[in-house]
Amino acid sequence: MAKMQWVTNGQATPLADIPELGPDEWRAAILSAKGEGRICSLSGYPLPNGKTQVITVLGFRKIRKLGLLKTQLAGKYPALTPDLPEAHIFERELWEQCKLTPVGHPWLKPVRYPGGGPEGEAAVTNFFSIAGQEIHEVAVGPVHAGVIEPGHFRFQCHGENVFHLEIHLGYQHRGVERALVNGPDKRTIHFMETLSGDTSIGHATAYALNMEALCGVAAPQRAHAIRAIALELERLANHTGDLGALAVDVGFLPTSAQCGKLRGDFLNMTGLLCGNRFGRRLVRPGGVAYDLDADMIADLRSRLETALQDLKFPVDLLWTTPSVLARFAEIGKVSRETAVAFGLVGMAARASGVDMDVRHDFPTGSAVLPKEKIAVCPSGDVFARARIRWLEIQAAAEIIERVLNKLPAGPITAEVGKEPKPSTCAVTLTEGWRGEICHVAVTNEQGRFAHYKVVDPSFHNWTGLAMALRDLPISDFPLNNKSFNLSYCGFDL
Amino acid sequence: MFKILQERLRQGCQTMAWPATGNPPSLPERFKGMPEIDPTLLRPGDGERCEKLCPTGAISVPNGKPVIDIGRCIFCGDCEKQCAAIKFTGNYQLAARDRKDLEIAGKVEKLAAALNEKMIGLFGRSLKLREVSAAGCNACEFDVNVLNTIGWDLSRFGIQIVASPRHADGLLITGPVSTNMHLALEKTYAAVASPKIVIAVGACAISGGPYIDHPEIVNGASAVVPVDLYIPGCPPHPLTILDGLLRFLGKIDHA
């Protein structure tokens, strides 16, 4: 492939080793990779010469490598999106963060509204609308009816039928990426753990691996193992909660009641590890902060066994109860073509038949990390997105058991004695419970962050929800939303 | 259907007996609850060292002795590692009515007191809350939701989360309150009929948490609305939230 710097997941590269392409070469390289390499990250930061340094990370699943590209852009440039729809949200972000204008972008709107709008709220922009006397718009949010993060959904409807859903976020914007510049400092790890608070392990692990790459330190094998266990516990808690939430939305209490309780049980297992149900304080650059002793391992195993046993019956009900299946099946279909075109990741992609998983595609080089077969469900509907969660729950339990059986001895942390290398780029992908997390760290000549880009799986996947709602009755929206269960704050940062 | 009933019988009642009888659910050994400062273990410079390393500026040293503001504290324990005098205990009772009562100089003195008699008369048996997540990271939201699951069953105390501020007696706020949610929070508060109460859950809602002084947020709920109850934590354990709510309604008293 043209002029890319090839790296493996979790590797640091001197910036000078990444070829500096002209804008046309850069565009050609990305477009020619279509079908083989998808965009994991495409972001920019200001250079002293007034231009924007744009760093692109392409993920090539088949060869398990990441391709890094570098270019400098200023002002207007021809948009990638018309030829490569998966670039759409990245180009909107470039427009908002770096003041670059992708000419020909079909839907150039702000992403997070960092300055706020009039009256300090996320500016209500002109929504894509449909003309016609019988068309009506339904607006939902930012404050939603449940205990959930804020976001705005604008439906163009004809009667009950949704022609188009536009999702408008930015309400959760806290300025994470702005605050990361010139770090790391004493707050950095806490940003990583709270930028998407139900994915603390996923994001903290990506950050820790980046720091280890930048500082030339290897975390001990035992630390990788404990991180892997914590990541799967995080997955278990969220997937269990989601299956319960899906059951709530179809009014099916036998499953929702039990899953709600069992989610708490999985959270308590993470709490056992580090005292915090969301895994805060556990993952740190260099390793992990808490170890597992024999008693704790026995306790964890016993709790897991009980929880999984208790989970079986309520979840099986979902697949065997006709009234539930009638609500799940054929609803909210996202075709494989759409999933690939928009670069969806994680569960949503696998539920549309795309076999991608960072644990399998981009293993980070630790011998303990599981390189799994990927569970896929081809139908792309709510049923598939529910079913995938059950398959992943079972896989997560197997992974934890396997890691516990072969827990490496030794220390849980390595001393991160050195400072991050200057003028270096580190990229790490992890498979958070929603999907692919990508962290891109670029250091300046002093070894501080010139740029730190966080791509939560939700950054790719909100578009999937919008597509799923087309031609659906609006009353199926909550169910579909739950079937994706995306992070608002992970998108907004 | 029969199998469902059979399983239901096997499960039995899964709601905890506490606080009516028995003990609260046990917390893990590594749980970090209320910090305590033992002045006899302070070494020179400890306070200033901890003040510098605290990520949220929760530690101050007025008069040479460290004070931890648990409204800013995210319970990371970095100070505990550096200073023998600071210890995070297993005490989950963190809630307070007054912002000042969140400042811990030694052992904790004042837990959350109940509402006044008139308010207890109005809300003691039925408190409907509208939740507003104003840039919360979803952890506080998760642990509020968990209170509605069968183990905790918040509604047995007459406390319910409702779908609209029009149905609510007050707000339960999570998140540091982004400028982008400022107006929505104002409008939601205005839509609740008086008398109304506001509960701030989590370090972010009390002070901004890890995001303190970011220009994108306004450092917590009190910048927008008056707050009646503060529940610290990052996130507060469901037990801490429940203890705070029950104390607020006079359903359990101190200790």
XYZ file of C-alpha atoms in Angstrom:
748
model
C 0.000 0.000 0.000
C 1.165 3.484 -0.851
C 3.479 5.158 1.585
C 2.108 4.109 4.928
C 3.999 3.494 8.133
C 3.014 0.001 9.222
C 2.683 -0.621 12.955
C 1.169 -3.228 15.217
C -1.377 -2.372 17.869
C 0.180 -0.627 20.860
C 3.337 0.427 19.088
C 5.057 3.805 19.184
C 6.605 5.330 16.058
C 8.791 8.398 15.671
C 6.738 10.997 13.802
C 9.583 11.391 11.334
C 9.164 7.744 10.288
C 5.610 8.361 9.128
C 5.890 9.565 5.523
C 4.584 13.102 5.025
C 2.236 12.864 2.051
C 0.906 15.678 -0.068
C -2.885 16.135 0.246
C -3.561 14.385 -3.081
C -1.354 11.399 -2.254
C -2.984 11.159 1.171
C -6.448 11.156 -0.367
C -5.443 8.562 -2.944
C -3.888 6.323 -0.294
C -7.024 6.313 1.849
C -9.382 5.733 -1.063
C -7.272 2.956 -2.529
C -7.346 1.173 0.845
C -11.149 0.991 0.697
C -12.312 -2.537 1.344
C -9.027 -3.566 2.975
C -8.259 -0.836 5.494
C -10.907 1.109 7.352
C -10.527 4.389 9.200
C -9.824 3.818 12.899
C -8.959 7.467 13.429
C -8.584 10.591 11.305
C -7.746 13.705 13.240
C -5.671 16.856 13.204
C -3.760 19.262 15.382
C -2.269 22.701 14.712
C 1.300 23.124 13.525
C 3.484 26.201 14.055
C 3.350 26.888 10.290
C -0.396 27.530 10.582
C -1.413 24.317 8.841
C -3.095 21.282 10.407
C -1.189 18.024 10.783
C -3.682 15.294 9.933
C -2.868 11.818 11.230
C -4.817 8.913 9.777
C -4.880 5.413 11.232
C -6.179 2.716 8.897
C -6.890 -0.752 10.261
C -6.101 -3.667 7.996
C -7.829 -6.628 9.651
C -6.614 -9.332 7.318
C -2.942 -8.615 7.891
C -3.402 -7.457 11.499
C -1.569 -4.202 10.919
C -2.325 -0.520 11.301
C -1.280 1.886 8.576
C -0.326 5.419 9.662
C -0.495 8.330 7.233
C 0.454 11.927 7.743
C -0.433 15.005 5.720
C -0.716 18.751 6.212
C -3.944 20.457 5.251
C -5.090 24.052 5.341
C -8.388 25.701 4.483
C -10.401 23.725 1.937
C -9.710 20.255 0.658
C -11.812 17.775 -1.362
C -13.946 15.728 1.044
C -13.408 11.993 1.344
C -17.012 11.319 2.391
C -18.721 11.229 -1.010
C -16.382 8.370 -1.983
C -15.950 6.945 1.519
C -19.001 7.439 3.746
C -17.175 6.081 6.834
C -15.119 9.285 6.839
C -18.166 11.506 7.362
C -18.002 12.001 11.106
C -14.208 12.393 11.104
C -14.410 15.153 8.496
C -17.109 16.967 10.447
C -14.773 16.784 13.445
C -11.876 18.182 11.383
C -14.141 21.026 10.348
C -15.140 21.775 13.927
C -11.809 21.216 15.681
C -9.294 22.308 13.038
C -11.261 24.723 10.857
C -10.588 22.667 7.737
C -13.377 22.583 5.163
C -14.053 19.275 3.398
C -15.564 20.526 0.144
C -18.427 18.381 -1.042
C -19.219 16.889 2.359
C -22.940 16.125 2.149
C -23.754 17.027 5.754
C -21.303 19.450 7.257
C -22.491 20.231 10.762
C -20.804 20.624 14.128
C -20.119 17.538 16.173
C -19.858 18.705 19.768
C -20.552 22.460 19.753
C -17.573 23.290 21.973
C -18.423 26.965 22.171
C -22.050 26.284 22.895
C -24.656 28.117 20.909
C -26.932 31.037 21.607
C -28.103 30.973 25.244
C -25.249 28.583 25.997
C -26.962 25.455 24.756
C -25.739 23.136 22.067
C -26.818 25.139 19.043
C -29.991 23.857 17.511
C -29.096 23.703 13.884
C -31.207 23.265 10.795
C -32.162 19.643 10.827
C -32.419 17.701 7.617
C -36.129 17.918 6.902
C -38.652 16.626 4.416
C -41.190 18.891 2.770
C -44.802 17.872 2.554
C -48.103 18.612 4.241
C -48.368 15.247 5.944
C -44.846 15.228 7.296
C -44.304 15.978 10.945
C -41.175 16.237 13.051
C -40.805 14.638 16.429
C -38.140 16.003 18.762
C -36.862 13.995 21.709
C -34.335 15.248 24.248
C -31.859 16.345 25.416
C -33.440 15.342 28.712
C -34.824 11.825 28.283
C -37.534 10.041 30.212
C -35.252 7.551 31.901
C -32.061 7.785 33.867
C -29.834 8.229 30.871
C -27.421 10.658 29.285
C -28.748 13.523 27.164
C -28.930 13.713 23.406
C -31.371 14.998 20.835
C -33.235 12.888 18.298
C -35.153 14.528 15.456
C -37.486 12.265 13.516
C -39.015 13.091 10.149
C -42.249 11.128 10.226
C -45.198 10.337 8.068
C -47.776 9.066 10.509
C -45.993 6.459 12.585
C -43.387 5.778 9.942
C -39.949 7.278 10.323
C -38.386 8.451 7.074
C -35.234 9.714 8.719
C -33.716 10.090 12.155
C -31.114 12.749 12.795
C -29.071 12.378 15.940
C -27.711 15.576 17.434
C -25.252 15.286 20.294
C -22.744 17.526 22.066
C -24.679 17.973 25.298
C -22.116 15.967 27.253
C -19.091 17.849 25.975
C -16.644 18.386 28.832
C -13.491 19.368 26.923
C -11.538 16.150 27.450
C -9.304 16.321 24.364
C -8.550 19.997 24.911
C -7.522 19.221 28.491
C -5.271 16.326 27.428
C -2.976 18.612 25.413
C 0.348 19.206 27.228
C -0.316 16.236 29.490
C 0.015 13.735 30.876
C -0.602 15.264 34.288
C -2.317 14.189 37.496
C -5.785 14.382 35.926
C -5.082 12.487 32.721
C -5.829 8.976 33.957
C -9.039 10.235 35.553
C -10.185 11.672 32.234
C -9.481 8.313 30.639
C -11.551 6.533 33.269
C -14.509 8.912 33.072
C -14.704 10.048 29.470
C -17.093 7.159 28.993
C -17.771 6.083 32.543
C -19.151 2.625 31.806
C -16.052 1.786 29.761
C -13.377 2.777 32.291
C -11.337 -0.400 31.737
C -11.520 -0.205 27.933
C -10.298 3.377 27.732
C -7.839 3.216 30.637
C -6.223 0.153 29.038
C -5.822 1.929 25.700
C -4.243 4.896 27.467
C -1.955 2.701 29.588
C -0.745 0.797 26.526
C -0.069 4.088 24.716
C 1.926 5.404 27.663
C 3.884 2.171 27.897
C 4.698 2.397 24.201
C 5.706 6.063 24.486
C 7.877 5.447 27.548
C 9.381 2.212 26.289
C 8.078 0.185 29.209
C 6.439 -3.245 29.098
C 3.720 -4.011 31.608
C 4.231 -7.399 33.266
C 2.274 -10.372 31.926
C 0.298 -10.666 35.145
C -0.918 -7.094 34.660
C -2.083 -7.844 31.113
C -3.966 -10.828 32.483
C -5.708 -8.806 35.193
C -6.570 -6.112 32.651
C -8.063 -8.781 30.386
C -10.190 -10.130 33.247
C -11.400 -6.647 34.149
C -12.229 -5.882 30.504
C -14.363 -9.012 30.247
C -16.103 -8.287 33.573
C -16.943 -4.846 32.199
C -18.361 -6.547 29.126
C -20.377 -8.978 31.235
C -21.968 -6.262 33.364
C -22.965 -4.102 30.429
C -24.248 -6.900 28.208
C -26.324 -8.309 31.067
C -27.790 -4.898 31.776
C -28.561 -4.398 28.098
C -30.421 -7.693 27.765
C -32.480 -6.654 30.765
C -33.106 -3.231 29.263
C -34.220 -4.774 25.965
C -36.640 -6.936 27.921
C -37.974 -3.823 29.707
C -38.648 -2.187 26.367
C -40.802 -5.080 25.243
C -42.483 -5.304 28.618
C -41.034 -8.679 29.501
C -40.393 -8.711 33.241
C -39.061 -12.207 33.928
C -35.894 -11.320 32.034
C -35.627 -7.646 32.931
C -35.933 -8.226 36.654
C -33.243 -10.885 36.806
C -30.822 -9.172 34.437
C -31.041 -5.962 36.411
C -30.002 -7.794 39.540
C -27.263 -9.788 37.832
C -25.737 -6.672 36.289
C -25.167 -5.486 39.846
C -23.545 -8.817 40.666
C -21.058 -8.442 37.802
C -20.305 -4.869 38.857
C -19.615 -6.185 42.340
C -17.058 -8.588 40.867
C -15.156 -5.636 39.427
C -15.583 -4.011 42.835
C -13.921 -7.034 44.377
C -10.828 -6.413 42.236
C -10.325 -2.736 42.984
C -13.019 -1.470 45.351
C -14.886 0.407 42.617
C -17.716 -1.172 40.610
C -16.602 0.557 37.427
C -12.989 -0.454 37.606
C -11.674 2.987 38.522
C -8.178 2.960 40.006
C -7.349 -0.480 38.581
C -5.521 0.136 35.301
C -2.488 2.397 35.377
C 0.395 2.956 32.967
C 2.923 0.263 33.828
C 0.397 -2.321 34.924
C -2.468 -2.567 37.363
C -2.819 -1.219 40.874
C -4.428 -4.250 42.509
C -3.501 -7.915 42.546
C -5.590 -11.059 42.872
C -4.779 -13.501 45.643
C -5.908 -17.122 45.840
C -8.934 -16.317 48.024
C -10.056 -13.590 45.686
C -9.688 -15.835 42.667
C -11.778 -18.521 44.362
C -14.401 -15.917 45.298
C -14.462 -14.521 41.767
C -14.835 -17.964 40.224
C -17.672 -18.880 42.545
C -19.520 -15.605 41.923
C -19.109 -15.966 38.175
C -20.422 -19.489 38.217
C -23.494 -18.480 40.205
C -24.216 -15.421 38.119
C -23.880 -17.229 34.804
C -26.034 -20.059 36.047
C -28.729 -17.593 37.185
C -28.489 -15.736 33.878
C -29.195 -18.708 31.692
C -32.912 -19.097 32.287
C -33.985 -15.436 31.969
C -31.902 -14.967 28.820
C -33.125 -18.201 27.231
C -36.646 -16.845 27.670
C -35.789 -14.109 25.178
C -35.145 -16.654 22.439
C -38.095 -18.894 23.231
C -40.931 -16.468 24.013
C -42.937 -15.646 20.884
C -44.070 -12.239 22.144
C -40.451 -11.166 22.639
C -39.269 -12.531 19.300
C -42.143 -10.784 17.549
C -40.755 -7.468 18.828
C -37.078 -8.271 18.229
C -37.023 -10.007 14.857
C -36.805 -8.046 11.611
C -36.839 -4.734 13.500
C -34.202 -2.070 12.979
C -32.250 -3.853 10.279
C -28.838 -2.547 9.373
C -27.518 -4.406 6.372
C -23.954 -5.607 6.122
C -23.384 -3.164 3.264
C -24.544 -0.234 5.383
C -22.463 -1.393 8.356
C -19.343 -1.610 6.205
C -20.056 1.624 4.336
C -20.353 3.626 7.543
C -17.506 1.823 9.286
C -19.594 0.542 12.182
C -17.598 -1.319 14.829
C -18.066 -3.773 17.653
C -21.334 -5.451 18.512
C -23.387 -3.426 16.061
C -21.082 -4.470 13.223
C -20.962 -8.104 14.284
C -24.759 -8.128 14.499
C -24.797 -7.123 10.841
C -22.477 -9.934 9.878
C -19.145 -8.079 9.917
C -16.566 -10.278 11.604
C -14.383 -7.678 13.296
C -13.043 -7.718 16.850
C -9.883 -6.015 18.088
C -9.083 -8.954 20.370
C -8.799 -11.107 17.285
C -7.747 -8.645 14.580
C -5.164 -6.541 16.427
C -3.842 -8.451 19.428
C -1.501 -6.263 21.439
C 1.307 -8.735 21.608
C 0.770 -10.125 25.070
C 0.838 -13.893 25.232
C -1.990 -13.902 27.747
C -4.423 -11.873 25.686
C -7.074 -14.049 24.153
C -7.220 -14.096 20.380
C -10.737 -15.160 19.910
C -12.919 -16.501 17.187
C -15.468 -13.832 16.475
C -19.172 -14.369 17.179
C -21.279 -12.964 14.358
C -24.999 -12.698 13.779
C -26.015 -11.875 10.224
C -29.547 -10.490 10.458
C -28.694 -6.933 11.512
C -31.896 -6.497 13.506
C -32.661 -6.015 17.192
C -32.673 -9.791 17.596
C -29.128 -9.992 16.232
C -27.900 -7.206 18.499
C -29.474 -8.991 21.468
C -28.192 -12.404 20.447
C -24.651 -11.102 19.976
C -24.632 -9.957 23.575
C -25.520 -13.424 24.784
C -22.815 -14.990 22.625
C -20.312 -12.479 23.968
C -21.393 -13.102 27.571
C -20.592 -16.759 27.118
C -17.299 -15.967 25.405
C -16.350 -13.506 28.164
C -16.941 -16.149 30.818
C -14.698 -18.584 28.920
C -11.988 -15.974 28.517
C -11.969 -15.168 32.233
C -11.798 -18.851 33.136
C -8.960 -19.423 30.696
C -6.975 -16.432 31.967
C -7.521 -17.439 35.611
C -6.284 -20.934 34.830
C -3.041 -19.591 33.384
C -2.521 -16.489 35.514
C 1.156 -15.571 35.108
C 3.131 -15.160 38.298
C 5.171 -12.074 38.978
C 4.707 -8.359 39.615
C 1.595 -6.442 38.666
C 3.314 -3.274 37.636
C 6.523 -2.053 36.054
C 8.142 1.217 36.994
C 7.406 3.830 34.346
C 10.641 5.614 35.070
C 11.090 7.456 31.817
C 9.246 10.348 30.270
C 7.340 9.856 26.986
C 9.626 10.005 23.956
C 9.441 13.317 22.100
C 7.951 13.674 18.606
C 6.471 10.206 18.699
C 3.105 8.755 17.782
C 1.531 5.831 19.665
C -1.691 4.124 18.622
C -3.636 1.582 20.639
C -6.882 -0.201 19.903
C -8.858 -2.127 22.503
C -12.166 -3.968 22.157
C -14.358 -2.088 24.595
C -17.697 -3.684 25.302
C -19.378 -1.557 22.639
C -16.606 -2.053 20.136
C -13.307 -0.720 18.877
C -11.682 1.987 20.975
C -8.810 3.858 19.331
C -6.405 6.176 21.157
C -3.834 8.169 19.181
C -1.140 9.961 21.170
C 1.284 12.400 19.549
C 4.040 13.951 21.635
C 5.773 17.250 20.970
C 9.498 17.984 21.207
C 9.266 18.141 25.001
C 7.585 14.738 25.242
C 4.229 16.235 26.223
C 1.023 15.511 24.325
C 0.703 17.767 21.297
C -2.450 15.861 20.466
C -4.451 13.038 22.029
C -7.318 11.699 20.007
C -9.891 9.400 21.623
C -12.220 7.487 19.324
C -14.953 5.745 21.294
C -16.867 3.025 19.383
C -19.912 5.276 19.600
C -18.187 7.801 17.355
C -18.662 5.362 14.484
C -21.881 3.732 15.615
C -24.448 6.482 16.243
C -24.890 6.572 12.469
C -25.907 2.908 12.620
C -28.819 3.795 14.887
C -29.911 6.554 12.534
C -29.910 4.108 9.635
C -31.725 1.423 11.628
C -34.695 3.720 12.197
C -35.505 4.240 8.550
C -38.945 2.911 7.631
C -39.618 1.864 11.172
C -42.582 2.897 13.299
C -41.397 5.543 15.735
C -42.636 3.446 18.662
C -39.769 1.050 17.945
C -37.220 3.767 18.620
C -36.552 3.063 22.321
C -36.035 -0.625 21.611
C -33.594 0.131 18.812
C -31.771 2.709 20.838
C -31.324 0.161 23.610
C -30.195 -2.473 21.143
C -27.261 -0.242 20.212
C -26.836 1.332 23.681
C -24.257 3.839 22.587
C -22.300 6.237 24.704
C -23.303 9.893 24.531
C -20.391 11.053 26.636
C -17.950 8.801 24.778
C -18.952 10.612 21.595
C -19.080 14.092 23.124
C -15.853 13.853 25.231
C -45.436 -19.828 31.325
C -45.311 -22.647 33.840
C -41.519 -22.746 33.711
C -41.414 -19.003 34.326
C -43.571 -19.392 37.423
C -41.466 -22.317 38.599
C -38.278 -20.294 38.220
C -39.900 -17.366 39.967
C -40.732 -19.583 42.925
C -37.159 -20.870 42.977
C -35.781 -17.334 43.017
C -37.903 -16.273 45.937
C -37.788 -12.714 47.197
C -34.509 -11.134 46.171
C -35.013 -7.736 47.764
C -32.666 -7.082 50.665
C -34.256 -6.933 54.098
C -32.204 -3.901 55.124
C -32.954 -1.339 56.436
C -36.063 -2.853 58.026
C -34.026 -5.705 59.481
C -30.533 -7.043 59.148
C -27.349 -5.442 57.896
C -26.688 -3.452 54.753
C -25.074 -5.413 51.916
C -21.376 -5.949 52.542
C -18.896 -3.846 50.649
C -15.647 -5.163 49.176
C -12.512 -4.903 51.262
C -10.924 -2.513 48.774
C -13.896 -0.135 48.834
C -12.912 3.434 49.535
C -15.495 5.187 51.673
C -15.258 8.159 53.988
C -11.689 9.404 54.446
C -10.415 10.099 57.927
C -7.408 12.155 58.916
C -5.488 11.230 62.047
C -3.614 14.402 63.045
C -1.230 12.431 65.283
C 0.221 10.703 62.208
C 0.857 13.882 60.239
C 4.453 14.538 59.270
C 5.709 17.986 58.276
C 4.841 18.842 54.697
C 2.288 16.016 54.327
C -0.622 18.393 53.851
C 1.114 20.462 51.177
C 2.319 17.330 49.366
C -1.202 15.916 49.235
C -2.644 19.258 48.216
C -0.350 19.249 45.198
C -0.973 15.695 44.087
C -4.757 15.603 44.489
C -6.136 15.534 40.922
C -9.250 17.571 41.742
C -7.819 19.945 44.323
C -9.939 18.345 47.022
C -7.245 18.791 49.660
C -6.515 22.159 51.179
C -4.290 23.103 54.064
C -5.825 26.038 55.949
C -3.956 26.415 59.303
C -1.324 23.815 58.501
C -3.714 20.828 58.804
C -5.080 19.071 55.678
C -8.800 19.140 54.964
C -10.401 16.836 52.377
C -13.453 18.150 50.557
C -15.325 14.958 49.701
C -17.509 16.971 47.346
C -14.465 17.274 45.096
C -12.888 13.945 46.042
C -12.983 11.180 43.443
C -11.723 8.599 45.984
C -8.639 7.738 43.954
C -6.564 7.187 47.091
C -3.415 8.892 45.782
C -3.240 10.956 48.982
C -3.562 7.836 51.131
C -0.483 6.386 49.439
C 1.577 9.473 50.257
C 0.326 10.359 53.712
C 0.054 7.936 56.633
C -2.455 10.218 58.337
C -5.099 9.812 55.623
C -7.123 6.635 55.489
C -10.165 5.797 53.370
C -12.504 3.763 55.559
C -15.330 1.396 54.661
C -17.895 3.947 55.852
C -20.394 4.388 53.016
C -22.420 7.112 54.734
C -21.190 10.132 52.799
C -24.264 12.260 52.121
C -24.687 15.719 53.613
C -27.223 18.569 53.500
C -24.724 21.389 53.732
C -21.864 21.833 51.280
C -19.615 22.757 54.217
C -20.303 19.411 55.918
C -18.412 17.702 53.103
C -15.132 19.140 54.352
C -13.409 16.492 56.427
C -10.683 17.588 58.814
C -10.535 14.582 61.114
C -13.289 12.100 61.676
C -16.636 12.863 60.122
C -19.015 14.723 62.413
C -22.175 15.522 60.584
C -24.123 13.155 58.357
C -27.060 14.236 56.258
C -29.980 15.398 58.370
C -33.567 14.896 57.411
C -35.708 17.502 55.694
C -37.779 19.712 57.934
C -41.112 18.471 59.236
C -43.178 20.191 56.576
C -41.177 18.693 53.741
C -41.263 15.246 55.345
C -45.000 15.651 55.520
C -45.046 16.319 51.767
C -42.376 13.913 50.519
C -41.728 11.397 53.287
C -44.009 8.728 51.892
C -43.832 9.582 48.217
C -40.868 11.232 46.530
C -40.901 11.390 42.760
C -37.649 12.408 41.155
C -36.765 13.459 37.636
C -33.195 12.584 36.783
C -31.121 14.999 34.748
C -27.766 13.820 33.450
C -25.868 16.997 32.714
C -22.676 15.585 31.161
C -22.510 12.650 33.552
C -20.220 9.845 32.460
C -22.921 7.191 32.942
C -21.472 5.649 36.109
C -23.649 7.672 38.490
C -26.581 7.067 36.158
C -25.874 3.308 36.215
C -25.762 3.206 39.999
C -28.962 5.234 40.292
C -30.641 2.799 37.894
C -29.371 -0.118 39.943
C -31.443 1.157 42.894
C -34.523 0.312 40.850
C -33.498 -3.311 40.411
C -35.059 -6.015 42.525
C -32.263 -6.337 45.069
C -32.511 -2.714 46.139
C -36.090 -1.896 45.068
C -36.102 1.830 45.648
C -39.868 2.053 45.206
C -40.513 0.218 48.474
C -39.565 3.513 50.142
C -41.985 5.485 48.024
C -39.116 6.886 45.961
C -39.501 6.689 42.200
C -37.834 8.067 39.128
C -40.494 9.617 36.907
C -40.520 10.349 33.218
C -41.363 14.036 33.317
C -40.482 17.008 35.520
C -44.209 17.701 35.589
C -44.684 14.511 37.562
C -41.765 15.174 39.869
C -41.197 16.566 43.345
C -37.605 17.360 42.546
C -34.515 16.714 40.492
C -31.737 14.201 40.848
C -28.728 15.605 39.016
C -25.621 13.805 37.810
C -22.705 15.178 35.843
C -20.629 18.369 36.088
C -23.261 20.373 34.163
C -21.867 21.220 30.747
C -22.597 24.643 29.283
C -24.408 22.673 26.587
C -26.836 21.300 29.192
C -27.184 24.504 31.192
C -30.404 25.619 29.558
C -31.949 22.151 29.593
C -31.267 21.864 33.321
C -32.727 25.310 33.993
C -35.859 24.503 32.022
C -36.288 21.116 33.670
C -35.997 22.673 37.121
C -38.479 25.391 36.196
C -40.909 22.736 34.992
C -41.084 21.113 38.425
C -43.866 22.539 40.576
C -42.899 23.997 43.946
C -42.147 23.011 46.617
C -39.303 21.082 45.075
C -35.985 19.617 46.114
C -32.693 18.973 44.321
C -30.256 16.141 44.964
C -26.729 16.249 43.512
C -25.273 12.781 43.039
C -21.564 12.279 42.496
C -18.417 14.401 42.568
C -19.231 15.934 39.182
C -22.668 17.161 40.217
C -21.327 18.543 43.502
C -18.221 20.309 42.232
C -17.325 19.310 38.670
C -15.334 16.225 39.706
C -12.417 15.412 37.381
C -13.572 18.291 35.140
C -13.338 21.066 37.743
C -12.726 24.476 36.169
C -13.043 23.273 32.586
C -14.598 26.116 30.598
C -16.999 23.588 29.047
C -18.725 22.952 32.408
C -20.047 25.081 35.247
C -18.646 23.078 38.184
C -21.738 21.252 39.256
C -25.437 21.645 39.868
C -25.312 24.503 42.394
C -24.222 26.858 39.643
C -27.704 26.490 38.185
C -30.113 25.371 40.918
C -30.199 25.314 44.732
C -29.142 21.916 46.070
C -30.730 20.245 49.109
C -28.713 17.039 49.355
C -25.150 16.180 48.286
C -24.132 12.559 47.741
C -20.360 12.261 47.166
C -18.548 9.529 45.268
C -17.188 8.675 41.871
C -19.621 7.136 41.479
C -21.259 6.870 44.897
C -22.003 3.234 45.654
C -25.760 2.494 45.433
C -25.646 1.966 49.192
C -24.299 5.502 49.644
C -27.035 6.927 47.424
C -29.752 4.965 49.206
C -28.431 5.864 52.649
C -28.430 9.525 51.637
C -31.983 9.405 50.296
C -33.370 7.552 53.323
C -31.614 9.849 55.734
C -33.003 12.838 53.804
C -36.528 11.520 54.224
C -36.056 10.746 57.890
C -36.455 7.031 57.310
C -33.180 6.151 59.002
C -31.310 8.244 61.489
C -27.654 8.753 62.281
C -25.364 5.756 62.605
